[in-house]
Amino acid sequence: MATLLWIIAVVLVIAGIYVLLARRDILWGIVLIVVGLLVGPGGVSIFNV
């Protein structure tokens, strides 16, 4: 399960960076990065509450 959460988190953060740089949509980029950090099992995880 932890590996799956890491993969999802990495995909969300990379998508957020792509949206920030390529599409110039700051709000969606920040939202995707924050959600990626929340989903990841390394720090704060919404699934460990």
Short mmCIF file of N, CA and C in Angstrom, two decimals:
data_model
loop_
_atom_site.label_atom_id
_atom_site.label_comp_id
_atom_site.label_asym_id
_atom_site.label_seq_id
_atom_site.Cartn_x
_atom_site.Cartn_y
_atom_site.Cartn_z
N MET A 1 0.83 -1.20 0.00
CA MET A 1 0.00 0.00 0.00
C MET A 1 0.87 1.26 0.00
N ALA A 2 1.95 1.23 0.76
CA ALA A 2 2.82 2.40 0.83
C ALA A 2 3.44 2.71 -0.52
N THR A 3 3.79 1.68 -1.27
CA THR A 3 4.38 1.89 -2.59
C THR A 3 3.37 2.54 -3.53
N LEU A 4 2.14 2.10 -3.46
CA LEU A 4 1.09 2.69 -4.29
C LEU A 4 0.87 4.16 -3.94
N LEU A 5 0.89 4.49 -2.65
CA LEU A 5 0.73 5.88 -2.23
C LEU A 5 1.89 6.74 -2.72
N TRP A 6 3.12 6.18 -2.67
CA TRP A 6 4.27 6.93 -3.17
C TRP A 6 4.13 7.21 -4.66
N ILE A 7 3.69 6.23 -5.42
CA ILE A 7 3.54 6.42 -6.87
C ILE A 7 2.49 7.48 -7.16
N ILE A 8 1.37 7.41 -6.47
CA ILE A 8 0.31 8.41 -6.66
C ILE A 8 0.82 9.80 -6.29
N ALA A 9 1.55 9.90 -5.18
CA ALA A 9 2.07 11.19 -4.73
C ALA A 9 3.05 11.77 -5.75
N VAL A 10 3.92 10.94 -6.27
CA VAL A 10 4.91 11.40 -7.26
C VAL A 10 4.21 11.87 -8.53
N VAL A 11 3.23 11.13 -8.98
CA VAL A 11 2.48 11.52 -10.18
C VAL A 11 1.77 12.86 -9.96
N LEU A 12 1.17 13.04 -8.80
CA LEU A 12 0.47 14.30 -8.52
C LEU A 12 1.44 15.48 -8.47
N VAL A 13 2.59 15.29 -7.86
CA VAL A 13 3.56 16.39 -7.77
C VAL A 13 4.12 16.72 -9.14
N ILE A 14 4.43 15.70 -9.94
CA ILE A 14 4.94 15.96 -11.29
C ILE A 14 3.88 16.64 -12.14
N ALA A 15 2.63 16.22 -12.00
CA ALA A 15 1.54 16.88 -12.73
C ALA A 15 1.39 18.33 -12.29
N GLY A 16 1.54 18.58 -11.01
CA GLY A 16 1.47 19.95 -10.50
C GLY A 16 2.57 20.83 -11.05
N ILE A 17 3.78 20.30 -11.12
CA ILE A 17 4.90 21.06 -11.69
C ILE A 17 4.66 21.32 -13.17
N TYR A 18 4.15 20.31 -13.88
CA TYR A 18 3.85 20.48 -15.30
C TYR A 18 2.80 21.58 -15.51
N VAL A 19 1.76 21.56 -14.69
CA VAL A 19 0.70 22.57 -14.83
C VAL A 19 1.27 23.96 -14.53
N LEU A 20 2.13 24.05 -13.52
CA LEU A 20 2.73 25.35 -13.19
C LEU A 20 3.60 25.88 -14.32
N LEU A 21 4.44 25.02 -14.88
CA LEU A 21 5.41 25.50 -15.86
C LEU A 21 4.84 25.58 -17.27
N ALA A 22 4.15 24.56 -17.71
CA ALA A 22 3.73 24.50 -19.10
C ALA A 22 2.42 25.25 -19.34
N ARG A 23 1.47 25.12 -18.43
CA ARG A 23 0.16 25.71 -18.67
C ARG A 23 -0.02 27.04 -17.96
N ARG A 24 0.93 27.40 -17.09
CA ARG A 24 0.90 28.68 -16.36
C ARG A 24 -0.36 28.85 -15.51
N ASP A 25 -0.86 27.74 -14.98
CA ASP A 25 -2.03 27.79 -14.11
C ASP A 25 -1.56 27.57 -12.68
N ILE A 26 -1.33 28.67 -11.99
CA ILE A 26 -0.68 28.61 -10.68
C ILE A 26 -1.56 27.91 -9.64
N LEU A 27 -2.84 28.20 -9.62
CA LEU A 27 -3.73 27.63 -8.60
C LEU A 27 -3.79 26.11 -8.70
N TRP A 28 -4.05 25.57 -9.90
CA TRP A 28 -4.14 24.12 -10.07
C TRP A 28 -2.80 23.46 -9.80
N GLY A 29 -1.71 24.09 -10.18
CA GLY A 29 -0.40 23.53 -9.91
C GLY A 29 -0.13 23.39 -8.42
N ILE A 30 -0.45 24.43 -7.68
CA ILE A 30 -0.25 24.39 -6.23
C ILE A 30 -1.17 23.36 -5.59
N VAL A 31 -2.41 23.28 -6.04
CA VAL A 31 -3.35 22.30 -5.50
C VAL A 31 -2.84 20.88 -5.73
N LEU A 32 -2.36 20.59 -6.93
CA LEU A 32 -1.87 19.24 -7.23
C LEU A 32 -0.63 18.90 -6.40
N ILE A 33 0.26 19.86 -6.22
CA ILE A 33 1.46 19.61 -5.43
C ILE A 33 1.10 19.36 -3.97
N VAL A 34 0.20 20.16 -3.41
CA VAL A 34 -0.19 20.00 -2.01
C VAL A 34 -0.91 18.66 -1.81
N VAL A 35 -1.80 18.30 -2.72
CA VAL A 35 -2.48 17.01 -2.61
C VAL A 35 -1.48 15.87 -2.72
N GLY A 36 -0.50 16.00 -3.61
CA GLY A 36 0.54 14.98 -3.72
C GLY A 36 1.33 14.83 -2.43
N LEU A 37 1.62 15.93 -1.77
CA LEU A 37 2.35 15.86 -0.51
C LEU A 37 1.49 15.28 0.61
N LEU A 38 0.19 15.53 0.57
CA LEU A 38 -0.70 14.97 1.59
C LEU A 38 -0.93 13.47 1.40
N VAL A 39 -0.96 13.03 0.17
CA VAL A 39 -1.21 11.61 -0.10
C VAL A 39 0.02 10.76 0.21
N GLY A 40 1.19 11.32 0.01
CA GLY A 40 2.42 10.56 0.19
C GLY A 40 2.57 10.03 1.62
N PRO A 41 3.04 8.81 1.75
CA PRO A 41 3.16 8.20 3.08
C PRO A 41 4.35 8.69 3.89
N GLY A 42 5.21 9.51 3.28
CA GLY A 42 6.43 9.93 3.96
C GLY A 42 6.23 10.97 5.04
N GLY A 43 5.28 11.85 4.89
CA GLY A 43 5.07 12.91 5.87
C GLY A 43 3.68 12.85 6.42
N VAL A 44 2.88 13.80 6.06
CA VAL A 44 1.50 13.83 6.49
C VAL A 44 0.70 13.06 5.46
N SER A 45 0.05 12.02 5.88
CA SER A 45 -0.75 11.23 4.97
C SER A 45 -2.21 11.24 5.41
N ILE A 46 -3.09 11.54 4.49
CA ILE A 46 -4.51 11.60 4.85
C ILE A 46 -5.07 10.20 5.12
N PHE A 47 -4.32 9.15 4.76
CA PHE A 47 -4.80 7.80 4.98
C PHE A 47 -4.34 7.24 6.32
N ASN A 48 -3.47 7.95 7.04
CA ASN A 48 -2.98 7.48 8.35
C ASN A 48 -3.71 8.14 9.51
N VAL A 49 -4.76 8.86 9.23
CA VAL A 49 -5.48 9.58 10.29
C VAL A 49 -6.33 8.63 11.08
#
